[in-house]
PDB file of C-alpha atoms and ligand atoms in Angstrom:
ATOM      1  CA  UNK A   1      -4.775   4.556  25.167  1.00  0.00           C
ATOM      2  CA  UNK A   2      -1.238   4.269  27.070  1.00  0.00           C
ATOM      3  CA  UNK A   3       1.929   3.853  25.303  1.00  0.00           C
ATOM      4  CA  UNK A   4       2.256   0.170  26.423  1.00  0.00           C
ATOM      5  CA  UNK A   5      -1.348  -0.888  25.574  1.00  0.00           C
ATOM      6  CA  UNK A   6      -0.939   0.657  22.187  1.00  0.00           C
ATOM      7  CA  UNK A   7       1.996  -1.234  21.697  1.00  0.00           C
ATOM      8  CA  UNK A   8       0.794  -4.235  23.115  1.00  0.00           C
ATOM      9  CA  UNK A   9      -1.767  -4.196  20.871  1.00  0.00           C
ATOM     10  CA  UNK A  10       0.076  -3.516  17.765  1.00  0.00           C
ATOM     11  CA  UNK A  11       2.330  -6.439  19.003  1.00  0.00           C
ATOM     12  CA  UNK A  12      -0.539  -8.605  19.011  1.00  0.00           C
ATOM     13  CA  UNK A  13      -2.024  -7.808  15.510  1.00  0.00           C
ATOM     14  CA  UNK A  14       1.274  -8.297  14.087  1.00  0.00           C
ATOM     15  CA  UNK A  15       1.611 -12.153  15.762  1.00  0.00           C
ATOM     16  CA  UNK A  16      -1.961 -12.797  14.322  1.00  0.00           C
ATOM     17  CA  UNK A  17      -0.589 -11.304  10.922  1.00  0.00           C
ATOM     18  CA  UNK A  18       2.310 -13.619  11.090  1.00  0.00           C
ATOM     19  CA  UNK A  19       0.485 -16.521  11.504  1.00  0.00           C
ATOM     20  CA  UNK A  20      -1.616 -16.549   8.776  1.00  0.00           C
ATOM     21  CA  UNK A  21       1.288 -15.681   6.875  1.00  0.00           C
ATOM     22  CA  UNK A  22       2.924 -18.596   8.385  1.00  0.00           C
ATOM     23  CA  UNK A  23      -0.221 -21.059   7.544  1.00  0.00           C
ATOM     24  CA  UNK A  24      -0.426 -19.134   4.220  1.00  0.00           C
ATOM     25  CA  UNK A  25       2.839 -20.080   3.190  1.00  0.00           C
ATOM     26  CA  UNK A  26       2.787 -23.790   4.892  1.00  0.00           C
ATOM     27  CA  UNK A  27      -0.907 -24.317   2.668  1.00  0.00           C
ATOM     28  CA  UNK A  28       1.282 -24.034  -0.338  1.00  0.00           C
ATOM     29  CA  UNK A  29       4.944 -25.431   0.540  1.00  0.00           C
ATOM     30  CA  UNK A  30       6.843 -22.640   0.877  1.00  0.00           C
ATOM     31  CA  UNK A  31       9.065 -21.416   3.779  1.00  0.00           C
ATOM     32  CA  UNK A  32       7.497 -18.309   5.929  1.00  0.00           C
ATOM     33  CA  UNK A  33      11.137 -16.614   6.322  1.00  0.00           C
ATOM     34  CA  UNK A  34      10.518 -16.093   2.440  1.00  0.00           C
ATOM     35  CA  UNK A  35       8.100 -13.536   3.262  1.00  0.00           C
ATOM     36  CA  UNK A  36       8.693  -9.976   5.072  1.00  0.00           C
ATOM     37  CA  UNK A  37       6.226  -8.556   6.530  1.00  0.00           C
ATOM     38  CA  UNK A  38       6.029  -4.719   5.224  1.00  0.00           C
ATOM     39  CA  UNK A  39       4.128  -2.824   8.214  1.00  0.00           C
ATOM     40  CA  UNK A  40       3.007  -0.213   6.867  1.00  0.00           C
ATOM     41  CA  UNK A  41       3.147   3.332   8.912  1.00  0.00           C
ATOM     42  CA  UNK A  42       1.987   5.762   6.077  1.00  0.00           C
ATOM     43  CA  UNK A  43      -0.615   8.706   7.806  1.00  0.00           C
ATOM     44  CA  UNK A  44      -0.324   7.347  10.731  1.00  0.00           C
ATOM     45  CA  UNK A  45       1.349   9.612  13.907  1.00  0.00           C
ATOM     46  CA  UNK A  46       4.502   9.342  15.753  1.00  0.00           C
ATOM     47  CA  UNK A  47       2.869   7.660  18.558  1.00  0.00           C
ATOM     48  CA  UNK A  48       1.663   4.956  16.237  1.00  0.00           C
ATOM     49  CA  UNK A  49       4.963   4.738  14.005  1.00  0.00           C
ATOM     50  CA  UNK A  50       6.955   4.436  17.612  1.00  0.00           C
ATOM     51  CA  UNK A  51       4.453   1.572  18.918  1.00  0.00           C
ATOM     52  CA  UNK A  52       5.132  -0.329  15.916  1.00  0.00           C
ATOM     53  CA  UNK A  53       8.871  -0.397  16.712  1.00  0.00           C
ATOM     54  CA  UNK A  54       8.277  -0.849  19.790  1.00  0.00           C
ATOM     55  CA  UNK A  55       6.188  -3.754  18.996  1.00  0.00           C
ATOM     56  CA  UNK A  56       9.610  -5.199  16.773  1.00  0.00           C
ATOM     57  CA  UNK A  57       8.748  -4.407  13.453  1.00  0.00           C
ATOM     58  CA  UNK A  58      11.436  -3.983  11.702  1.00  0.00           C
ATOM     59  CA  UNK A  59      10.349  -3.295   7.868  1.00  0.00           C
ATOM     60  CA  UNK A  60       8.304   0.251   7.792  1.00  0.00           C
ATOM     61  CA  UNK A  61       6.516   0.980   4.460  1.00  0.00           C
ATOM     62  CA  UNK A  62       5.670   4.330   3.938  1.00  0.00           C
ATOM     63  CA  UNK A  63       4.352   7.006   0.866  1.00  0.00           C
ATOM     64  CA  UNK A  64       4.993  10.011   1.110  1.00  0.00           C
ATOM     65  CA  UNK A  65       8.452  10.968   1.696  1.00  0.00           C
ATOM     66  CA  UNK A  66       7.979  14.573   3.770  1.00  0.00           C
ATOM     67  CA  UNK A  67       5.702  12.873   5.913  1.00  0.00           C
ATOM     68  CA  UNK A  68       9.003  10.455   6.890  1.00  0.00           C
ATOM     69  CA  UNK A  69      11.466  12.695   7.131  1.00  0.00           C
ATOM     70  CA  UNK A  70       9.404  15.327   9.236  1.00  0.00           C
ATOM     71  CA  UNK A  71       8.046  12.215  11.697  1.00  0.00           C
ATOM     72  CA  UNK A  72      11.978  10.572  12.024  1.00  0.00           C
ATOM     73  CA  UNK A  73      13.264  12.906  14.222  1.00  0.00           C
ATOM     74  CA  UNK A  74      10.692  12.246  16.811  1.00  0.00           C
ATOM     75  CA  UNK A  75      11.424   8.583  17.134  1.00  0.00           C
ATOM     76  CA  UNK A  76      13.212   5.986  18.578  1.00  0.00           C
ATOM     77  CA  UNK A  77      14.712   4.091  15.514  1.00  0.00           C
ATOM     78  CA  UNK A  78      16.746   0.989  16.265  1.00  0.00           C
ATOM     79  CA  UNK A  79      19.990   0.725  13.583  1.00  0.00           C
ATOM     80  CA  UNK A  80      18.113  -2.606  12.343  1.00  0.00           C
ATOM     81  CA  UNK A  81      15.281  -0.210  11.182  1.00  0.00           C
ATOM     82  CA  UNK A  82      14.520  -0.666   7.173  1.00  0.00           C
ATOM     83  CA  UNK A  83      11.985   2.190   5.591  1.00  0.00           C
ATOM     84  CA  UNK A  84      10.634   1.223   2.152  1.00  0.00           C
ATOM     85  CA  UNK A  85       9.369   3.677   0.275  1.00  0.00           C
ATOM     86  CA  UNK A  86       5.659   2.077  -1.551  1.00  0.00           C
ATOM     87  CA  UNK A  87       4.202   4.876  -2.913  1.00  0.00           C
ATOM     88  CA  UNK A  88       4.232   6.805  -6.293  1.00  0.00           C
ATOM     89  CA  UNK A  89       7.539   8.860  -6.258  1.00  0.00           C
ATOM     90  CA  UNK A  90       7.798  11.805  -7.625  1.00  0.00           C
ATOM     91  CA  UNK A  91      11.344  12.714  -9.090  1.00  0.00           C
ATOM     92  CA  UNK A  92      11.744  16.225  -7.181  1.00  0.00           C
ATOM     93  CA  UNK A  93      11.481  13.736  -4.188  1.00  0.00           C
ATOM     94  CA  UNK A  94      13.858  11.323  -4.917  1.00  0.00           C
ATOM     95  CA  UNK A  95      16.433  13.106  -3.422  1.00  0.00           C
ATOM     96  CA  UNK A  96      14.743  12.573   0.214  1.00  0.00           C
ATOM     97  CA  UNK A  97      13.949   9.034  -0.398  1.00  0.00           C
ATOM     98  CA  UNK A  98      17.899   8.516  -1.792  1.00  0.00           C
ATOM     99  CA  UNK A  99      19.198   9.982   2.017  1.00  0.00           C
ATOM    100  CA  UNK A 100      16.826   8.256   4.211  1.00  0.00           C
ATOM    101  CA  UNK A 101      15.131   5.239   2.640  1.00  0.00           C
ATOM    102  CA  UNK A 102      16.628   1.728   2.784  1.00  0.00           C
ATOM    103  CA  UNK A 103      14.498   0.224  -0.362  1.00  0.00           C
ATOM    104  CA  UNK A 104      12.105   1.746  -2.979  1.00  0.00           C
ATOM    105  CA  UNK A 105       9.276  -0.677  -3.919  1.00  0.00           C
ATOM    106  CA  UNK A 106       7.675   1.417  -6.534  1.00  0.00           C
ATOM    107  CA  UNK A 107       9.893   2.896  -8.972  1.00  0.00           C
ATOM    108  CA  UNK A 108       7.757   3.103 -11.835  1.00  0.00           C
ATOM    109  CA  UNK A 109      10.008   5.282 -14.732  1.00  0.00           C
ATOM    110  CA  UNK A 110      13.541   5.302 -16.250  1.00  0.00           C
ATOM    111  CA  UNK A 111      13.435   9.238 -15.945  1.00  0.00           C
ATOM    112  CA  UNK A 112      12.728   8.414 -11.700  1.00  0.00           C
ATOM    113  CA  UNK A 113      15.676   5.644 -11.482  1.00  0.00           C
ATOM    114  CA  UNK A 114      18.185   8.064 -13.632  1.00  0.00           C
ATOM    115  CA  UNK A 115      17.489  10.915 -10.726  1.00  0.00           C
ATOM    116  CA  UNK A 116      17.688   8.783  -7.992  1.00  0.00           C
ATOM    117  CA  UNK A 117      21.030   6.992  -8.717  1.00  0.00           C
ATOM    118  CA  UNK A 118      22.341  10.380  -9.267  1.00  0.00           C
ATOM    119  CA  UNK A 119      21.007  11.345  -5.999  1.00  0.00           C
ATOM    120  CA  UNK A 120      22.236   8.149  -4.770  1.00  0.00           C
ATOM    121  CA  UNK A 121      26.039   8.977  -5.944  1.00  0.00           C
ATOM    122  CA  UNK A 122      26.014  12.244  -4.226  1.00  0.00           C
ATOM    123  CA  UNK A 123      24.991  10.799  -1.232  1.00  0.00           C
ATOM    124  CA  UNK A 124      27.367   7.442  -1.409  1.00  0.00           C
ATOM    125  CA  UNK A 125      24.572   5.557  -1.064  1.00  0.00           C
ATOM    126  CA  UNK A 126      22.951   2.267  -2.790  1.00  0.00           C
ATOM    127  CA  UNK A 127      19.432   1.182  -3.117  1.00  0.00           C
ATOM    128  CA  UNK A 128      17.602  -2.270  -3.435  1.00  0.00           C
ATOM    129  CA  UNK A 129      14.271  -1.672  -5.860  1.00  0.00           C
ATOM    130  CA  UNK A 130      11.577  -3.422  -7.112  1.00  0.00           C
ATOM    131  CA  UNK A 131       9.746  -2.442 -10.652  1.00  0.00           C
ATOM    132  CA  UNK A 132       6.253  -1.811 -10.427  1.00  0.00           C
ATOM    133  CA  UNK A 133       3.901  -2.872 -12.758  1.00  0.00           C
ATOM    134  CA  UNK A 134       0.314  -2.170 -13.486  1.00  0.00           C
ATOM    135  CA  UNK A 135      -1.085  -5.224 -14.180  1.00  0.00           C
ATOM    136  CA  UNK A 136      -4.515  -4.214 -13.490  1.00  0.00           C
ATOM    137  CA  UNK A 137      -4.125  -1.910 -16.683  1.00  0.00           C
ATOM    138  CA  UNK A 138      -5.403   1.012 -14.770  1.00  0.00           C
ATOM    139  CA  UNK A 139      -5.224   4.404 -16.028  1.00  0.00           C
ATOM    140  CA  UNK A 140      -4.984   5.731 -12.108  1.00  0.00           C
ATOM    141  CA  UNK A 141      -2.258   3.382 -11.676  1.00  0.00           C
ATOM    142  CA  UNK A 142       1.673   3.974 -11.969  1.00  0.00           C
ATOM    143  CA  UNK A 143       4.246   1.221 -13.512  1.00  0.00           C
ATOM    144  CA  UNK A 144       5.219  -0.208 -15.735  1.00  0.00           C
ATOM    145  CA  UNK A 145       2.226  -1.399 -18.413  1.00  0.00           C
ATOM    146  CA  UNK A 146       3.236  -5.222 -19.049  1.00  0.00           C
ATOM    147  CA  UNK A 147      -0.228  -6.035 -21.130  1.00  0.00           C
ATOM    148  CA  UNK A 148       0.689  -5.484 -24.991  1.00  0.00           C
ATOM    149  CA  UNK A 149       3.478  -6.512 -26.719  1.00  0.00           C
ATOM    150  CA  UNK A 150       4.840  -3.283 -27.086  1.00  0.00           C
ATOM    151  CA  UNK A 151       4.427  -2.003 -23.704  1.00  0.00           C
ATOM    152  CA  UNK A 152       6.484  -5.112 -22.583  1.00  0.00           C
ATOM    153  CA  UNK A 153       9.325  -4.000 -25.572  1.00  0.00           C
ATOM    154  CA  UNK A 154       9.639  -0.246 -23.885  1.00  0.00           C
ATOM    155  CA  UNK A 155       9.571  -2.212 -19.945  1.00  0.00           C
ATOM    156  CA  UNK A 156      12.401  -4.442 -21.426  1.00  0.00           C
ATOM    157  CA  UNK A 157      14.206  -1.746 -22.850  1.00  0.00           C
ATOM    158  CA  UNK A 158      13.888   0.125 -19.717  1.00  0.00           C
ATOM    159  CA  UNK A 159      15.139  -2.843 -17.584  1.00  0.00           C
ATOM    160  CA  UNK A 160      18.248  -2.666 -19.392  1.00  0.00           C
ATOM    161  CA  UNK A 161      18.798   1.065 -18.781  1.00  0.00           C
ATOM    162  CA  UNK A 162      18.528   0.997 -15.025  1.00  0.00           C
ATOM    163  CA  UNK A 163      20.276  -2.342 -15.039  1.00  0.00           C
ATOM    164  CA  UNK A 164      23.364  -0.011 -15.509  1.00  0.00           C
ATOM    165  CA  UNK A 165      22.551   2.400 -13.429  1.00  0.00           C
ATOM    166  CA  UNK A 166      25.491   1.816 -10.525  1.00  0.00           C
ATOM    167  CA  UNK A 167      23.872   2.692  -7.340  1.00  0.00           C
ATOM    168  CA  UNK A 168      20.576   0.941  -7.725  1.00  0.00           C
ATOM    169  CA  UNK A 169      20.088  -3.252  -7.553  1.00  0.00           C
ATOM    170  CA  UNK A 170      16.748  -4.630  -9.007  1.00  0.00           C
ATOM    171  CA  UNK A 171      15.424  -7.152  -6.451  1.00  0.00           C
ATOM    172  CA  UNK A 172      12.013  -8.024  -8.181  1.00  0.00           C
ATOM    173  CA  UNK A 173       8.773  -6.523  -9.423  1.00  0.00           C
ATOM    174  CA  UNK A 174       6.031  -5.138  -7.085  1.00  0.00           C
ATOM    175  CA  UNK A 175       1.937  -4.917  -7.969  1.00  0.00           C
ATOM    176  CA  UNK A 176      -0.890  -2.525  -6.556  1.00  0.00           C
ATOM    177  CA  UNK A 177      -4.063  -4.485  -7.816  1.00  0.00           C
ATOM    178  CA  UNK A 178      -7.377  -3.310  -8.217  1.00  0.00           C
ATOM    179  CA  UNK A 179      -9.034  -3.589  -4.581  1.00  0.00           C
ATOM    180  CA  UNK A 180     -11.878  -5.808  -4.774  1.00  0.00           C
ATOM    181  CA  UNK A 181     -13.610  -6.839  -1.641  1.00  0.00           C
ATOM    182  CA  UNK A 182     -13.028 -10.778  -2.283  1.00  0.00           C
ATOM    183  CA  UNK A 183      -9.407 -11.274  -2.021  1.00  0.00           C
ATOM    184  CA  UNK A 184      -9.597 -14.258  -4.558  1.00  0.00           C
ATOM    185  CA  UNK A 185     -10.369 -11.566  -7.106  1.00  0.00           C
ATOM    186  CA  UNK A 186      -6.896 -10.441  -6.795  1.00  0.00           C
ATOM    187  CA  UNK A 187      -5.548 -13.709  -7.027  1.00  0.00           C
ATOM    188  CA  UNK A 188      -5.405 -13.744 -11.172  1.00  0.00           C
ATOM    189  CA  UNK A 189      -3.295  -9.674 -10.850  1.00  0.00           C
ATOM    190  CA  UNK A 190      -0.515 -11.719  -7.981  1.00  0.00           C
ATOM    191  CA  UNK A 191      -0.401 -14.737 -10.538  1.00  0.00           C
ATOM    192  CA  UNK A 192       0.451 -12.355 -13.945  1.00  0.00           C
ATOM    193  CA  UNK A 193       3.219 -10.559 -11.765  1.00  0.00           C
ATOM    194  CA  UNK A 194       4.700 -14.523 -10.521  1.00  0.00           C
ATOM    195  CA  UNK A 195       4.803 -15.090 -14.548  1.00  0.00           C
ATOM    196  CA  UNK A 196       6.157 -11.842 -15.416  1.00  0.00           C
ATOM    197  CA  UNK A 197       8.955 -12.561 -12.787  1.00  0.00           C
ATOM    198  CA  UNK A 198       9.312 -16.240 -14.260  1.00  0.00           C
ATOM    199  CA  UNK A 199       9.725 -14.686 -17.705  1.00  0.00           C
ATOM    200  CA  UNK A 200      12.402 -12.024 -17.006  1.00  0.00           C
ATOM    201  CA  UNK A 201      14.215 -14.705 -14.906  1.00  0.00           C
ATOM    202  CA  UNK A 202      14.682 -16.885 -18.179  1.00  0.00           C
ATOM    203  CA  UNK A 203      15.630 -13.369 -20.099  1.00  0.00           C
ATOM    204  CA  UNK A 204      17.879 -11.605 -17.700  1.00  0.00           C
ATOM    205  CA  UNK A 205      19.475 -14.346 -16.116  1.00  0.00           C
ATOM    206  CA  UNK A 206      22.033 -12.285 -14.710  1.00  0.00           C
ATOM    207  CA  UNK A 207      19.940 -10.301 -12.851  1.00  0.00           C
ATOM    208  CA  UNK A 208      18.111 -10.814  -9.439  1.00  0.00           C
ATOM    209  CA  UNK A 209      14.376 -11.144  -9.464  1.00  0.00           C
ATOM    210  CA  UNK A 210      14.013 -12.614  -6.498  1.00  0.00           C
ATOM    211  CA  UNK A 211      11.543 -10.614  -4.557  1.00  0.00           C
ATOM    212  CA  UNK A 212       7.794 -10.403  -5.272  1.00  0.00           C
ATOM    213  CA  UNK A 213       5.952  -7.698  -3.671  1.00  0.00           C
ATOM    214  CA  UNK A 214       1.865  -7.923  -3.706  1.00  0.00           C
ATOM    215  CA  UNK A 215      -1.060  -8.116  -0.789  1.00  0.00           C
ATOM    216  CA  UNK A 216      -2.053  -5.940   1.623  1.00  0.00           C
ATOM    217  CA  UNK A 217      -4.391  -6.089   4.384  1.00  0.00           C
ATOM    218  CA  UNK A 218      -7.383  -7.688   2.244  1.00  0.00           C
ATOM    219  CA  UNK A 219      -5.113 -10.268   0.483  1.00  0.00           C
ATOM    220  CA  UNK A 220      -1.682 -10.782   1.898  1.00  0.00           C
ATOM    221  CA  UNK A 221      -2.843 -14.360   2.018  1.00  0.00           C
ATOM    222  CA  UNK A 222      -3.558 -15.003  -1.333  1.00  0.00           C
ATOM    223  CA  UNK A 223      -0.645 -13.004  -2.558  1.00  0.00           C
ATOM    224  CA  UNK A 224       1.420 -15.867  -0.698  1.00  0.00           C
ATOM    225  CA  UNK A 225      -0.031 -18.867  -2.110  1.00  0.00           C
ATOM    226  CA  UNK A 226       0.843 -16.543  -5.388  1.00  0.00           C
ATOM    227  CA  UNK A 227       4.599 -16.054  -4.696  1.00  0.00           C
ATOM    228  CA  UNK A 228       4.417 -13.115  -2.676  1.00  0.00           C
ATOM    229  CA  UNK A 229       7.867 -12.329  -0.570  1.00  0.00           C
ATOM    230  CA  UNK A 230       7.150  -9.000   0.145  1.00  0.00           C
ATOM    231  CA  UNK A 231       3.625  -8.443   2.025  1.00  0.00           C
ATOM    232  CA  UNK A 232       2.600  -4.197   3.037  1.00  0.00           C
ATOM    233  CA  UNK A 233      -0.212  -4.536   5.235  1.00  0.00           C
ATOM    234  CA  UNK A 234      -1.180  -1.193   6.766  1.00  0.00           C
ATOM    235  CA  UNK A 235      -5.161  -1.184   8.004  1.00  0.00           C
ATOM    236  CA  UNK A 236      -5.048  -4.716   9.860  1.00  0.00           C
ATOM    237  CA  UNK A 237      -2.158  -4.004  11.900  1.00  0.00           C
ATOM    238  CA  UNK A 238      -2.455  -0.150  12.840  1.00  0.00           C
ATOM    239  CA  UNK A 239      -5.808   0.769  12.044  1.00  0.00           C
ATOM    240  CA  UNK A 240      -7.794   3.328  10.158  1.00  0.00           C
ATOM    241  CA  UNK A 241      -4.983   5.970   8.594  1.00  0.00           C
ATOM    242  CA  UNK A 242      -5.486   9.323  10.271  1.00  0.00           C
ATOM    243  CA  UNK A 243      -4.688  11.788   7.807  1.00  0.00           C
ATOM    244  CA  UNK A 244      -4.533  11.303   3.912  1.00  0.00           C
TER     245      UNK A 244
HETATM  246  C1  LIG B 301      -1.430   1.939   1.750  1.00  0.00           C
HETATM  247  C2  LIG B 301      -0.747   0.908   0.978  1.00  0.00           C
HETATM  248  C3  LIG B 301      -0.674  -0.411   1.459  1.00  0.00           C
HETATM  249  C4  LIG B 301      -1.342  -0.879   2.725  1.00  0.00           C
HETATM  250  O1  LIG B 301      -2.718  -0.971   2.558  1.00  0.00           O
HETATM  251  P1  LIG B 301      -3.650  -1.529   3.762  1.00  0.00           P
HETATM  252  O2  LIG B 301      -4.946  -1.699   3.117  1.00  0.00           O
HETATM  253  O3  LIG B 301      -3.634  -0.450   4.801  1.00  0.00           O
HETATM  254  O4  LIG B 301      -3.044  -2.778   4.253  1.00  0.00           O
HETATM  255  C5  LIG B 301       0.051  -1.327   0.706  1.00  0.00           C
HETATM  256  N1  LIG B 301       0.666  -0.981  -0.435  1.00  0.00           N
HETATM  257  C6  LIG B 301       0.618   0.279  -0.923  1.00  0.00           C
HETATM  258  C7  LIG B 301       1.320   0.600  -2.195  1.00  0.00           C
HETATM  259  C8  LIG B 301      -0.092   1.261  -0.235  1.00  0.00           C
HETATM  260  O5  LIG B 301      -0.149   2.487  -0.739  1.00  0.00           O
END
C-alpha cells in the first residue's frame, strides 16, 4: 500500500471511530470534546506510526518505552504531538518515559511514581498521570487493587504520597478490564472505576480526578456511556499489531 492510501485509510477509520464516539456520548448527554481519542501505535512500524500523524492524530498511546524512543527519530512529529505511555512501566524505564512522554496512564506503584518524579526533576520536566486500578481483581493485572477494604486503605495511603510528589499531577484513574467478547460485559469494570472516581472526588477534594481512562477497540462505546474521557483504541484504527 502507498503512503497516501495508508493514510487515507487510517484517516478514515479514525472519522468512523469518532463518530460513534460522538453518538456514544450524545446517547447519554454528555459532550464528545470530553473524550480524547488515544490512538494507539504500540508494535506497530514507522510507516504506520507516521500515517497516523499524518492522518491528524494527535494523542499516541504506546507500551513499551524502547520501542518509542528507537521509532521517534524516524518520524515526522508535529510540536502538538502528545505520547501517553499505557502500558505496565517498569521503574528502570521510567527514566525514558520521564524525557520523552507527555502523560503516563498506568502508573500502578508508589515505588514507580517516587523514580519517576525524580527522573522528572533531573530532567525539568512535569507529568500528567492517571492511577491504574485493577478492578477486574486479576492476578495478571497491574494497579492498584481497589476490592477489599484494606487494599483501598494502602491505595489511599498511596494517593497521598504521590500527591506530594512535585513533578507529577494526578488527572484521574485508568482501567484494563478483563476482555470479554460482548462489550456489555465490561460495562459493570467502567462503572466500579466512575464510582471509585466519584468517591475520591468527595475525599480528596483538592485534587483533580477529572479524567477517566477505559475502552478500547471492543468497548470504547460502552466505556463512554460509563464516563470514559480517555478512550485507547489500537486494533480498529491501525490493524492487527505486527510484532509483540
Ligand atoms: C493495546 C492496548 C490498548 C489497545 O487495544 P486495542 O484492542 O488494540 O484497541 C488499550 N489499552 C492498553 C492498556 C493496551 O495495552
Amino acid at each position: 500500500m502507498g503512503k497516501m492510501s495508508l493514510s487515507n485509510d487510517i484517516h478514515a477509520r479514525i472519522q468512523a471511530v469518532q463518530e460513534k464516539i460522538e453518538k456514544a456520548a450524545a446517547r447519554c448527554g454528555r459532550d464528545a470534546g470530553d473524550v480524547t481519542l488515544v490512538v494507539v501505535t504500540k508494535a506497530q512500524p514507522v510507516e504506520v506510526v507516521q500515517a497516523v500523524i499524518d492522518a491528524g492524530a494527535r494523542v499516541l498511546g504506546e507500551n513499551y518505552p524502547e520501542e518509542t524512543t528507537e521509532k521517534i527519530p524516524h518520524l515526522n512529529i508535529p510540536e502538538t504531538l502528545s505520547w501517553h505511555m499505557i502500558g505496565h512501566l517498569q521503574s528502570r524505564k521510567s527514566k525514558l518515559v520521564a524525557e520523552h512522554f507527555h502523560y503516563l496512564q498506568s502508573l500502578d506503584s508508589l515505588s514507580l511514581a517516587r523514580k519517576l518524579d525524580r527522573h522528572l526533576e533531573e530532567a525539568g520536566r512535569k507529568m500528567d498521570v492517571l492511577l491504574e486500578c485493577n478492578v477486574g481483581e486479576e492476578e495478571t493485572k497491574h494497579g492498584w487493587g481497589v476490592s477489599s477494604s484494606s487494599e483501598l486503605n494502602s491505595f489511599y495511603a498511596d494517593i497521598e504520597a504521590i500527591s506530594k510528589l512535585p513533578n507529577l499531577r494526578i488527572r484521574g484513574l485508568m482501567c484494563m478490564p478483563p476482555l470479554f467478547e460482548d462489550a456489555e460485559l465490561a460495562r459493570p469494570y467502567f462503572l466500579r472505576l466512575r464510582r471509585l472516581r466519584d468517591d475520591l472526588r468527595r475525599d480528596y477534594p483538592m485534587l483533580d480526578w477529572s479524567a477517566l481512562s477505559m475502552g478500547t477497540s471492543v468497548d470504547y462505546t460502552v466505556a463512554i456511556e460509563e464516563g470514559a474521557t480517555f478512550v485507547r483504541v489500537g486494533t480498529a484504527i491501525v490493524g492487527p499489531r505486527h510484532y509483540s
